[in-house]
Coordinates of C-alpha atoms in Angstrom, one line a residue:
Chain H
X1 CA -67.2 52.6 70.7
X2 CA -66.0 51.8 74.0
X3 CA -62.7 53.8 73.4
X4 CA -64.5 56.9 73.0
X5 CA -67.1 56.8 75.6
X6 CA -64.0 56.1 77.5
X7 CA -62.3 59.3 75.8
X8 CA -65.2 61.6 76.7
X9 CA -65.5 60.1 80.1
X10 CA -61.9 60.9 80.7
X11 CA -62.3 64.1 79.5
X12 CA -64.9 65.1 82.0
X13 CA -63.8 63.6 85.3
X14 CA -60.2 64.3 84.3
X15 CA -59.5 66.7 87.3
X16 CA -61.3 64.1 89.8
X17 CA -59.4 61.3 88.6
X18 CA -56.0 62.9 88.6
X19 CA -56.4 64.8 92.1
X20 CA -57.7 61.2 93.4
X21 CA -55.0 59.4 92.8
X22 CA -52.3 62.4 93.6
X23 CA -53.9 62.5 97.2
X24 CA -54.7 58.5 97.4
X25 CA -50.8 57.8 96.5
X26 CA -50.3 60.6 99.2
X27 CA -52.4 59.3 102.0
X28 CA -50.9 56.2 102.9
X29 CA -47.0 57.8 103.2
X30 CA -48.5 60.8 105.1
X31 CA -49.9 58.2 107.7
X32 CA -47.1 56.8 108.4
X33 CA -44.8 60.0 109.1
X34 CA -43.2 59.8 112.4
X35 CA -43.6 56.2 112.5
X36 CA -41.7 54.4 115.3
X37 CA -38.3 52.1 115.9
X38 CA -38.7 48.5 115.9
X39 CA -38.5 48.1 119.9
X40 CA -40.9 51.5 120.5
X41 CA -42.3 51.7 123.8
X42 CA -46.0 50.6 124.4
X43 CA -46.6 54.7 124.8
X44 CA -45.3 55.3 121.2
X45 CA -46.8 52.0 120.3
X46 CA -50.3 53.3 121.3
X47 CA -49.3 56.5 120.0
X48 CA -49.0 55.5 116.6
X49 CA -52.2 53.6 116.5
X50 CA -53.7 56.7 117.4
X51 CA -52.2 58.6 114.3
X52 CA -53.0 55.7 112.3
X53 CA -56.9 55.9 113.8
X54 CA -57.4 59.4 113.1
X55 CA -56.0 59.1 109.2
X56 CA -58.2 56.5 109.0
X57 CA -61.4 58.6 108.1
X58 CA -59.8 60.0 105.2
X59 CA -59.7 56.5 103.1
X60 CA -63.7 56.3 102.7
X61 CA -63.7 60.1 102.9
X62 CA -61.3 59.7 99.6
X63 CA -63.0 56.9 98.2
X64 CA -66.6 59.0 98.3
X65 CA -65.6 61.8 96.2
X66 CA -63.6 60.1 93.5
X67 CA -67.2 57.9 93.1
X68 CA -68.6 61.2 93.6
X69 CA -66.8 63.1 90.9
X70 CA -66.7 60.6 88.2
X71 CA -69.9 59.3 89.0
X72 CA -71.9 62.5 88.7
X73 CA -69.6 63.4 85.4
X74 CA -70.8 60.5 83.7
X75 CA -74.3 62.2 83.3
X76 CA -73.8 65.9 83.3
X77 CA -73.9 66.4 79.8
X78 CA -75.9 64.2 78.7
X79 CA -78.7 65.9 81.4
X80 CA -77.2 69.2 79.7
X81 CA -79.3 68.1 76.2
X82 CA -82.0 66.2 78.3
X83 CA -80.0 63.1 76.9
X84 CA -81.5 63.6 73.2
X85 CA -77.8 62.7 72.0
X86 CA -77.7 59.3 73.9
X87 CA -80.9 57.8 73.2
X88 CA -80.8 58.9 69.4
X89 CA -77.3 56.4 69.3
X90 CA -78.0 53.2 67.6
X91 CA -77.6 51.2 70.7
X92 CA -79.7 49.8 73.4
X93 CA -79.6 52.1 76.1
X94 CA -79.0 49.5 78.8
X95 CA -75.7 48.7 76.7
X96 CA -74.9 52.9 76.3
X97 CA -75.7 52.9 80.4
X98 CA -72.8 49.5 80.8
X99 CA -70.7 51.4 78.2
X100 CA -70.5 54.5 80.4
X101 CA -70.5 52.5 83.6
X102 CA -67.3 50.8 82.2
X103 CA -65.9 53.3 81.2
X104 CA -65.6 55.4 84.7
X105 CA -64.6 51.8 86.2
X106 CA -61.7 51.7 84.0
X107 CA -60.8 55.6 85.3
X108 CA -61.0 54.9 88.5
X109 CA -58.4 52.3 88.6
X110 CA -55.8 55.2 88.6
X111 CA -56.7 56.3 92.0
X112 CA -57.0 53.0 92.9
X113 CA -53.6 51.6 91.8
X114 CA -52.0 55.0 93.2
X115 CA -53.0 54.1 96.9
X116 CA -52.3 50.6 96.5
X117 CA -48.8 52.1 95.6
X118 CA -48.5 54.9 97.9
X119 CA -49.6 51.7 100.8
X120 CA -47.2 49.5 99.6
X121 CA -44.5 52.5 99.3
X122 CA -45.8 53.5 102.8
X123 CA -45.7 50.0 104.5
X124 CA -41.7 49.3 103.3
X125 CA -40.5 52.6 104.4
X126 CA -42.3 52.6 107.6
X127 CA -40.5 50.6 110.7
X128 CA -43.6 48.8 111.9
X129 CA -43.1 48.3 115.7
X130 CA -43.1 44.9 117.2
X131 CA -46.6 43.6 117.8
X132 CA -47.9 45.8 115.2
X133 CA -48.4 44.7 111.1
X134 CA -48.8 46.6 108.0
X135 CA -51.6 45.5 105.8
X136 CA -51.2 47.6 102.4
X137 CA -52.7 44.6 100.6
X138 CA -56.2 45.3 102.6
X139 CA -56.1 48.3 103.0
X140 CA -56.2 48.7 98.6
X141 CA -58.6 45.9 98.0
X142 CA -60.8 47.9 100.7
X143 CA -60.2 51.5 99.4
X144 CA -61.3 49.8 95.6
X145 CA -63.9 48.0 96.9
X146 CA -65.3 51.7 98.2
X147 CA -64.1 53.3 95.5
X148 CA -66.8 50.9 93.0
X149 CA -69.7 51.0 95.6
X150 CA -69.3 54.7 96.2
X151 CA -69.1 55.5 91.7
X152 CA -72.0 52.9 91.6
X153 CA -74.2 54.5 93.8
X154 CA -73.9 57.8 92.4
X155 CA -73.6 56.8 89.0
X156 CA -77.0 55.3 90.1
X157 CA -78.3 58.0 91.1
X158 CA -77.3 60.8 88.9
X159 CA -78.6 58.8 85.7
X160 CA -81.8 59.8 86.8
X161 CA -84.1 62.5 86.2
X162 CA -85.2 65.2 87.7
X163 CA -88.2 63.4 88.4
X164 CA -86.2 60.4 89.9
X165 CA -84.2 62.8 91.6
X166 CA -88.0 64.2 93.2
X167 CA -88.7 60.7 94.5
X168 CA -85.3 60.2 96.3
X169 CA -85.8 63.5 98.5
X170 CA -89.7 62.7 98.3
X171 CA -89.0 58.8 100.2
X172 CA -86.1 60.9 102.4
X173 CA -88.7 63.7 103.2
X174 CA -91.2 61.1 104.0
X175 CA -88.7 59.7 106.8
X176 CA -87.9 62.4 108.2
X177 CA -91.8 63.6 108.6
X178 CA -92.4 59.8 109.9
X179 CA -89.4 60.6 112.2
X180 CA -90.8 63.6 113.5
X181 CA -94.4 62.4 114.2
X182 CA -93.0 59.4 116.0
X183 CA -91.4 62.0 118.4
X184 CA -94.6 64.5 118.5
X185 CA -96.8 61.3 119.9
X186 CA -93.9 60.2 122.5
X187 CA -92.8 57.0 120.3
X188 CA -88.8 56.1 121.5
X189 CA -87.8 54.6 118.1
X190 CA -85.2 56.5 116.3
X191 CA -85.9 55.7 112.5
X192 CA -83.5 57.9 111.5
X193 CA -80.5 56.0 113.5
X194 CA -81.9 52.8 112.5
X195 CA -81.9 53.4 108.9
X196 CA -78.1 54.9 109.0
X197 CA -77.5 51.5 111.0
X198 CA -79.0 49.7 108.8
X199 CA -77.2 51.1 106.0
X200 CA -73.4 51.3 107.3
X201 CA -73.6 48.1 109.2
X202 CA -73.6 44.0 107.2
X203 CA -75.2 43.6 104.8
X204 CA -76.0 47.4 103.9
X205 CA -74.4 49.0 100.8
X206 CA -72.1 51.2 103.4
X207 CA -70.8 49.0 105.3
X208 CA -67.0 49.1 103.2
X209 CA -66.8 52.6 104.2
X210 CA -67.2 51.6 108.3
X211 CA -64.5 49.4 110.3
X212 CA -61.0 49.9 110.3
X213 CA -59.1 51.5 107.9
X214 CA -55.9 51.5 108.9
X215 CA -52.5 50.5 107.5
X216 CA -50.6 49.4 110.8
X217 CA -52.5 47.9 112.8
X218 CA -52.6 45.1 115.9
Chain D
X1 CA -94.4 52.5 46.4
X2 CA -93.0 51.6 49.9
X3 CA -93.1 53.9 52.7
X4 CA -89.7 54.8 54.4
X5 CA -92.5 56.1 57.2
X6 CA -95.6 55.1 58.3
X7 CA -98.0 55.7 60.7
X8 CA -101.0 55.0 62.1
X9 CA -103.5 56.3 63.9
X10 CA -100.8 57.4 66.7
X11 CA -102.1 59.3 69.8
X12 CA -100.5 61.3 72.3
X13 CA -101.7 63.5 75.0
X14 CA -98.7 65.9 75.8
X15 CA -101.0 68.5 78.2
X16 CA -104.1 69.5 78.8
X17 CA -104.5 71.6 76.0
X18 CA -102.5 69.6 73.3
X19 CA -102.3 66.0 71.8
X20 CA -101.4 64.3 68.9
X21 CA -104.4 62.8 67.4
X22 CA -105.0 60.2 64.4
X23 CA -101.6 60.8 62.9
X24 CA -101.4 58.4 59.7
X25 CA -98.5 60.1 58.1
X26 CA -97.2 58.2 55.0
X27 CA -93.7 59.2 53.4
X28 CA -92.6 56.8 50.5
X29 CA -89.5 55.9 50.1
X30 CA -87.0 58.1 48.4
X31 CA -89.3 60.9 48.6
X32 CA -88.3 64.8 50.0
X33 CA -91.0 65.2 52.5
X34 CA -92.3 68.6 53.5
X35 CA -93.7 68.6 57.3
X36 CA -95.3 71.7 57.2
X37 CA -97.1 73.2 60.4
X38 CA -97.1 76.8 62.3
X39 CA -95.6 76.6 65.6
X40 CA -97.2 74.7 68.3
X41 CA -98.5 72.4 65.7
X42 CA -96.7 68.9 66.6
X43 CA -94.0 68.7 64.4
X44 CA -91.4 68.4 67.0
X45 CA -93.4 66.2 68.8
X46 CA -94.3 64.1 66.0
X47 CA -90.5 63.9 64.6
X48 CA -90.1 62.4 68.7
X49 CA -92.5 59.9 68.2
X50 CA -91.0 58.6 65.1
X51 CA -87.5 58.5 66.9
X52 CA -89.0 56.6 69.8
X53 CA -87.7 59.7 72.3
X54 CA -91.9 59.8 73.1
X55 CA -93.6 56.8 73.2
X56 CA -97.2 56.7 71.4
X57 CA -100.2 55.8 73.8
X58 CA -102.1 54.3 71.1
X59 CA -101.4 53.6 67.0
X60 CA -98.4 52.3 65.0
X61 CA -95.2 53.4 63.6
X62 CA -92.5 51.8 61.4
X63 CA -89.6 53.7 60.0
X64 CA -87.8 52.2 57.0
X65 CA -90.2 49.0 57.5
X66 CA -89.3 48.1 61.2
X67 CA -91.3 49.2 64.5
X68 CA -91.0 51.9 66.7
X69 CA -89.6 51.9 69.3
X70 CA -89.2 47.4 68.7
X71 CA -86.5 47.8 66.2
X72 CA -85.2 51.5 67.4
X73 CA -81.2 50.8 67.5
X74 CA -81.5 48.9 63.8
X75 CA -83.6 52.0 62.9
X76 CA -81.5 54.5 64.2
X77 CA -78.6 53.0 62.6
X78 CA -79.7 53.9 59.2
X79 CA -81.5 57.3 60.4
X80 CA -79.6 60.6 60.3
X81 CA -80.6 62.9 63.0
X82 CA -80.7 66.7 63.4
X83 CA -82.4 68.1 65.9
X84 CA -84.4 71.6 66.3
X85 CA -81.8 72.2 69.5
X86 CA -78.5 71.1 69.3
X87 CA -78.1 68.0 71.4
X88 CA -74.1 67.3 71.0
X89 CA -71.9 67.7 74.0
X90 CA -70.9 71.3 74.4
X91 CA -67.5 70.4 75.9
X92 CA -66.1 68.4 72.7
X93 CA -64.1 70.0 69.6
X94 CA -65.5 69.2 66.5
X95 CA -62.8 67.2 65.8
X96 CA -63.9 65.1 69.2
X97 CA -67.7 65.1 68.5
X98 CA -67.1 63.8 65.0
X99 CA -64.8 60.9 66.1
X100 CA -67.1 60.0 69.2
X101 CA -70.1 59.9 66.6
X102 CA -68.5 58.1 63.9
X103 CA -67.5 54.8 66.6
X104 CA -71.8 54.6 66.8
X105 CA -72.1 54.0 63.1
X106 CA -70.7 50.7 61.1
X107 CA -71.5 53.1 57.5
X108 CA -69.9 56.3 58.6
X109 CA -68.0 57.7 55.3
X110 CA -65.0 59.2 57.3
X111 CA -64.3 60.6 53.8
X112 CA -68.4 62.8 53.1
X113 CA -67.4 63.9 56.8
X114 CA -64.0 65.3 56.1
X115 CA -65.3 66.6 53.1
X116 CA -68.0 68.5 54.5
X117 CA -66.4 69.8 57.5
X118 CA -63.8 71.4 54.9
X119 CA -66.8 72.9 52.1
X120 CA -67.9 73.8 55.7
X121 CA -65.5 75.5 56.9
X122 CA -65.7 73.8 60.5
X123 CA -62.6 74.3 62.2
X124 CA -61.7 70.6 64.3
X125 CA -60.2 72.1 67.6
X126 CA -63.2 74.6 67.9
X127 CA -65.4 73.5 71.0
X128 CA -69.0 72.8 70.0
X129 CA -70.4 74.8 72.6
X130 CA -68.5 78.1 71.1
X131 CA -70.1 77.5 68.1
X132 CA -72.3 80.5 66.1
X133 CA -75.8 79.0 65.2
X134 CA -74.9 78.1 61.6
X135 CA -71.5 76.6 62.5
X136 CA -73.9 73.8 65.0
X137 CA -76.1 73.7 62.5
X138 CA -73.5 72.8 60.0
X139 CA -72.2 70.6 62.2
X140 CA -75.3 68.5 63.0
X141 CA -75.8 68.3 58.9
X142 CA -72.4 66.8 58.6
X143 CA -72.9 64.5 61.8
X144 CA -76.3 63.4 60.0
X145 CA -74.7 62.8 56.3
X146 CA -71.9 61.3 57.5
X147 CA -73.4 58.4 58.9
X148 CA -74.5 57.4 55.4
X149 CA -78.7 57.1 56.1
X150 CA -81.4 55.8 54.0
X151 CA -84.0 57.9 56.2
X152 CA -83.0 61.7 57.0
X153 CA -85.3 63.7 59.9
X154 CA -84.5 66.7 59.8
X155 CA -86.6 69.3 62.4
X156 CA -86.1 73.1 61.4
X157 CA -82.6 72.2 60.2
X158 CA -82.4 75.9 58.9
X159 CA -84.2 78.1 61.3
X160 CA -82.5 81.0 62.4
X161 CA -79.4 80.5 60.3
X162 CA -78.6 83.2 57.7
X163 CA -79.1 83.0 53.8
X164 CA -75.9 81.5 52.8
X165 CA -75.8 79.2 56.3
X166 CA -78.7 77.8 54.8
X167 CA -77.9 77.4 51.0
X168 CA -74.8 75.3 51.9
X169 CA -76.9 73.2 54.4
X170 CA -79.6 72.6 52.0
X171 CA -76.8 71.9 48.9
X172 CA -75.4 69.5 51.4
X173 CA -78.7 67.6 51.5
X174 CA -79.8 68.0 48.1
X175 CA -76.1 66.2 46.6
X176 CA -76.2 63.9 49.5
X177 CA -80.3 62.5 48.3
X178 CA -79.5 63.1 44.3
X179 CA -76.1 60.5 45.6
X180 CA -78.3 58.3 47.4
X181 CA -81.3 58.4 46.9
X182 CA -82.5 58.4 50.6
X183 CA -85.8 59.6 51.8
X184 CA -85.8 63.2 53.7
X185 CA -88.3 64.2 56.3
X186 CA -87.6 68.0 56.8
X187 CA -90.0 70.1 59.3
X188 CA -90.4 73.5 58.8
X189 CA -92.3 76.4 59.2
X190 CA -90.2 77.8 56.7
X191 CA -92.9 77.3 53.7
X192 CA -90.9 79.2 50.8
X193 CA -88.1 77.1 51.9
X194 CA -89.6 73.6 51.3
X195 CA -91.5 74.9 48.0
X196 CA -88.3 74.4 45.7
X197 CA -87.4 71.3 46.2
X198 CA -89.9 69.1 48.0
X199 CA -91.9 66.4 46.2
X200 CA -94.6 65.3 49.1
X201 CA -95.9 67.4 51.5
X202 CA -97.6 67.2 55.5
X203 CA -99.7 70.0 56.9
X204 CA -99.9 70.0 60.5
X205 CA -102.4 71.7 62.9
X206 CA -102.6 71.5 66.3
X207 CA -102.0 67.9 66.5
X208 CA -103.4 66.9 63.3
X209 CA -102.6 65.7 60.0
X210 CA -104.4 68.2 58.4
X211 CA -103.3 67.4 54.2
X212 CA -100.8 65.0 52.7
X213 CA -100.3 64.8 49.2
X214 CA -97.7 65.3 46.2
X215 CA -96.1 68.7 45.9
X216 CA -97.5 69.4 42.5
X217 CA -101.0 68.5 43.7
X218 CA -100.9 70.7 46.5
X219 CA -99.4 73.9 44.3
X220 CA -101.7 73.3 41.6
X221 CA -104.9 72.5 43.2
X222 CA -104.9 75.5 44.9
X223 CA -106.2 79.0 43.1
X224 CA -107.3 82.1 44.1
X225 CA -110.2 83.0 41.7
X226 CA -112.0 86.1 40.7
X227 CA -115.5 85.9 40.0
X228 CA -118.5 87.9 39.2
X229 CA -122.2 87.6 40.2
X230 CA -121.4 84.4 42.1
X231 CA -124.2 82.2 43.0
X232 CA -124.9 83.0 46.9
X233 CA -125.0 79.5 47.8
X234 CA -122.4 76.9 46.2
X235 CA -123.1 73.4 46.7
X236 CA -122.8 71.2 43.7
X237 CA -119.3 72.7 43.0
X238 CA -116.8 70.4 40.9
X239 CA -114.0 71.9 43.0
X240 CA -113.8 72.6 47.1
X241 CA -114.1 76.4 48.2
X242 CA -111.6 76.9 50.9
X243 CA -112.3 80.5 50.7
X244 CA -115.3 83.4 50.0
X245 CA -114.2 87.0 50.1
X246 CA -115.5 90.7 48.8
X247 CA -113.9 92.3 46.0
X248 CA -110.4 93.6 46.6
X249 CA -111.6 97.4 46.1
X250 CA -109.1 97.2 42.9
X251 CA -111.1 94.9 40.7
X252 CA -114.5 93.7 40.4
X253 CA -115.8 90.8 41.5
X254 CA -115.1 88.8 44.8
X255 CA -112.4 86.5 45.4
X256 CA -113.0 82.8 45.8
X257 CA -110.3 80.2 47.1
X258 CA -110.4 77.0 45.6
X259 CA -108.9 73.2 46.2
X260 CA -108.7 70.6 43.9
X261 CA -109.0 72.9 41.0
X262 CA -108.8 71.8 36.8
X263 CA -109.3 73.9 33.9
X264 CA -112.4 72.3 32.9
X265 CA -113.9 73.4 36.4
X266 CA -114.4 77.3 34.6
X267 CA -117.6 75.8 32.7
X268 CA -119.3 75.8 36.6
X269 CA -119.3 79.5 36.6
X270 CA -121.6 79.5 32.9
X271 CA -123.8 77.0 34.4
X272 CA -124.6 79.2 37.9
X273 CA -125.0 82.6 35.4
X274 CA -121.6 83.4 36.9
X275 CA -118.9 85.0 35.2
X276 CA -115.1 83.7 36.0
X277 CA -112.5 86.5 35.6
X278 CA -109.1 85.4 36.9
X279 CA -107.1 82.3 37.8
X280 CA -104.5 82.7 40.1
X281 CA -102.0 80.1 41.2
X282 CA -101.2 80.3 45.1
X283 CA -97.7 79.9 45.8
X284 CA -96.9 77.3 48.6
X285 CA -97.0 79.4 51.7
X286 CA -100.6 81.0 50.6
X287 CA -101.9 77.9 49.4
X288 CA -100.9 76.6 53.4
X289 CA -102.4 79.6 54.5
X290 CA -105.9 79.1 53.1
X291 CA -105.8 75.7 54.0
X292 CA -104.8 76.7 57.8
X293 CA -107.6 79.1 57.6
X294 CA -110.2 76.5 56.4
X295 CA -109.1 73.7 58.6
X296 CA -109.9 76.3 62.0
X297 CA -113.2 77.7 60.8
X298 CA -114.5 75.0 58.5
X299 CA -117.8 77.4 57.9
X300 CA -115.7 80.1 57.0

C-alpha cells in the first residue's frame, strides 16, 4: 500500500524532487567558488564571509519550495475528484493522510542527501582559511530540518478545503484589518511585525529558516 | 432474509430547497436493487450517505450488517464503488490506477481484473484522463469487480455510454453476481435499463422513498384499465387508483390507472354498474411514471 502511494507521489512531485536535489547538490560547491588560500588576508577573509552570507538566503529559499512542491502535490489530485477516490479506500483516513505524509518524507530525502553531498563535496575541495571552519554536517541536518517543517506546513495546509482554505485568508484578513485600525486610532503597536517575529524567531515554526546558514563560517 | 442495506429513518438537509427525509431503504442480501428516481431526486445523495462521504443528521444505516460511517473501512473493504463522475486520478495509466487500487484491497482477483481489462479492451499505458466516457466507465466497472465485493453501488454506471458500452458493462455485472452472488445497488434513471434484470426496486422523489418492493410486484400491480360508465366517485375499490383520465378519442371509455391490481379485482366494475373493457400491463418506466405522477398530486 505504502509502495504505491509512494509510486504516485513520486510521480507527481517528480520534477520538484529531481530539480531540488540538482540545485541543493549545486548550492553548496557554488558557495564556495573563489574560496581562499590557507593564510588569506583578513580582507579576503572577510571577503569570503561575505560571499558565504549572501548564498546564505538560498538554503531556506531552497528548502521552501521543495516543501512547497511536494507538499502541495500530495493533494492536487485528490482536490481534482473533491477526494471521492481517497475516502472511498478501505482505510482510516488519518492512516491514508500518514501514508501520504510518508510518502513525500521519503521523496524528499533525495534533495536532502544531495546537499548533504554537494556540502560535504563543497567543504573538502574548498581551502578554508585559518580562523575560519566548514560545517557541512550543520549545515544538512539544518537544510532537512527545513526541508520537513517547510513539506509539513504545506502539506498541512493544502489538505484542506476550500473552505479551510477561506478561514486561513479569513484569520489573515482579520489581521491585517486589526492592523489597520490600530493605525487609523494612533495605536504604535505593529501586529503585523510582531506576529512575523513571533513566527521566525524560538519557539515559532520558522525559526529553522532564520540564523545562519552558512557553510564556512567563524 | 438479511439486508445487505438498511436504513432508517435517515435525514439530511442538503439546501434550502432539498433534503433527504425518512429514508428506510431495505435491500436484502443477494438481491439486484433498482434505485429508481428522476433527476434531482436524491439518489446520488442517498448512495453518499450509504458510503459515509455525507454524514446523516438523524437515522441509521448499516451496510452488509455494520454501521455507517462506525465500521466504514471494514465496509468499504467488501463494497465495490463506481461513481456517477469518475473519481480516479486523471494522471495514472490504467495499468497504474489498477496496481495503486489493487494494494487497498486484501481480495483483489488480479486474475477478474486482467480478464476484464482484456474482454474490455482497456489498453494499460492509456492515461485515465484520455479516456472516452465508456473506456472510464469500463474502467471503474473493472476497478469495482476486481476487488471481489459482497455489496456493489453502482450510481448511473451506464449513463451516457453508448449501446454496446453498456451491454458489456452490464454482462460484466450480471456474470460477476450470477458468480458470486453479491447484492447490487444500481441507481438509475435509466428505467428500461433496470426492468430486465432487477429483482427489487426503490422509487425516489425529491428526497423520499417513495415505493419499495419486488420487481414483479411493482410490474404486475400496475395496469392501465379501460372502463365504461365508471362510477363518478370510487371509494370502496379493492385496488388503488393512481390515475382517472377521459377516453383516448380512439376507444370508448376512460382510462383508469391502477396499483395493486388481481384478476379477481374485474368483479368491482359489475358491482358499480360499470363495464371493464381492457387490461393493460404498464411496462416499468410507465408504471414509475404513474406512480411519479400520483406521489406529486395525490388528489390527481
Amino acid at each position: 500500500m505504502f509502495r504505491e502511494i509512494l509510486r504516485t507521489q513520486w510521480k507527481w512531485s517528480t520534477i520538484g524532487v529531481v530539480v531540488g536535489a540538482v540545485v541543493a547538490f549545486a548550492l553548496p560547491l557554488m558557495t564556495v567558488q573563489g574560496a581562499g588560500t590557507a593564510d588569506a588576508r583578513w580582507i579576503e577573509v572577510r571577503q569570503l564571509l561575505d560571499d558565504q552570507r549572501s548564498w546564505a538566503q538560498w538554503y531556506p529559499l531552497l528548502a521552501l519550495a521543495v516543501g512547497l512542491l511536494v507538499g502541495t502535490s500530495a493533494w492536487t489530485n485528490d482536490h481534482r475528484v473533491r477526494h471521492v477516490y481517497a475516502l472511498t479506500l478501505p482505510l482510516p483516513r488519518w492512516r491514508f493522510v500518514l501514508l501520504r505524509y510518508g510518502a513525500g518524507l521519503v521523496l524528499l530525502v533525495a534533495p536532502m542527501l544531495a546537499l548533504a553531498v554537494g556540502a560535504g563535496v563543497a567543504a573538502s575541495a574548498a581551502t578554508v582559511p585559518s580562523g575560519l571552519h566548514a560545517y557541512p554536517v550543520a549545515l544538512s541536518i539544518r537544510f532537512a530540518l527545513a526541508v520537513v517543517v517547510a513539506y509539513s506546513i504545506f502539506f498541512a495546509i493544502s489538505s484542506g478545503t476550500t473552505r479551510t482554505a477561506g478561514y486561513v485568508l479569513s484569520v489573515v484578513g482579520a489581521v491585517v484589518v486589526v492592523q489597520l485600525l490600530f493605525r487609523v486610532s494612533g495605536g504604535s503597536t505593529n501586529l503585523l511585525t510582531a506576529i512575523f517575529d513571533r513566527m521566525v524567531t524560538w519557539p515559532g515554526p520558522f525559526e529553522i529558516f532564520s540564523g545562519r546558514w552558512m557553510l564556512i563560517d567563524v | 432474509m438479511s439486508n445487505a442495506i438498511e436504513t432508517r429513518a435517515v435525514q439530511r438537509r442538503m439546501n434550502k430547497a432539498f433534503e433527504i427525509r425518512d429514508l428506510a431503504l431495505n435491500v436484502p442480501s443477494g438481491s439486484i436493487y433498482g434505485f429508481l428516481g428522476p433527476n434531482g431526486s436524491g439518489k446520488t445523495t442517498t448512495i453518499r450517505l450509504l458510503l459515509g462521504l455525507l454524514r446523516s443528521s438523524q437515522g441509521s444505516i448499516a451496510l452488509l450488517g455494520r454501521s455507517v460511517p462506525a465500521d466504514m473501512p471494514h465496509i468499504l473493504a467488501r463494497t465495490g464503488f463506481v461513481p456517477e463522475r469518475p473519481h480516479l486520478y486523471a494522471g495514472l495509466t490504467i495499468g497504474e490506477a489498477v496496481r495503486y487500487h489493487s494494494a487497498f484491497y486484501s481480495a483483489w482477483d488480479a486474475e477478474r481484473a486482467e480478464s476484464l481489462r482484456r474482454q474490455f479492451r482497456l489498453d494499460p499505458s492509456q492515461r485515465v484522463g484520455r479516456l472516452s466516457k465508456g473506456e472510464t466507465g469500463k474502467l471503474l466497472v473493472l476497478l469495482a469487480l476486481a476487488q471481489n465485493p459482497d455489496l456493489l453501488v453502482l450510481d448511473e454506471p451506464t449513463d451516457g455510454l453508448d449501446p454496446v458500452v453498456r451491454r458489456d458493462v452490464l454482462s460484466a455485472l450480471l456474470d460477476y453476481v450470477s458468480q458470486c452472488g453479491a447484492t447490487v445497488f444500481i441507481s438509475s434513471h435509466l428505467v428500461h435499463e433496470l426492468e430486465r434484470f432487477c429483482d427489487w426496486v426503490g422509487v425516489m422523489d425529491d428526497g423520499r422513498l417513495v415505493a419499495e418492493m419486488p420487481m414483479g410486484t411493482f410490474k404486475n400491480g400496475i395496469k392501465r384499465l379501460r372502463v365504461l360508465d365508471g362510477p363518478a366517485v370510487v371509494d370502496d375499490a379493492p385496488f388503488t387508483l393512481l390515475a382517472r383520465e377521459p377516453s383516448d378519442g380512439v376507444s370508448a371509455g376512460e382510462i383508469w390507472v391502477v396499483r395493486d391490481w388481481q384478476a379477481s379485482m374485474s368483479q368491482y366494475f359489475e358491482r358499480v354498474g360499470a363495464s371493464l373493457r381492457e387490461v393493460v400491463d404498464l411496462d416499468l418506466e410507465e408504471g414509475f411514471v404513474e406512480l411519479l405522477r400520483t406521489f406529486r398530486s395525490p388528489n390527481a
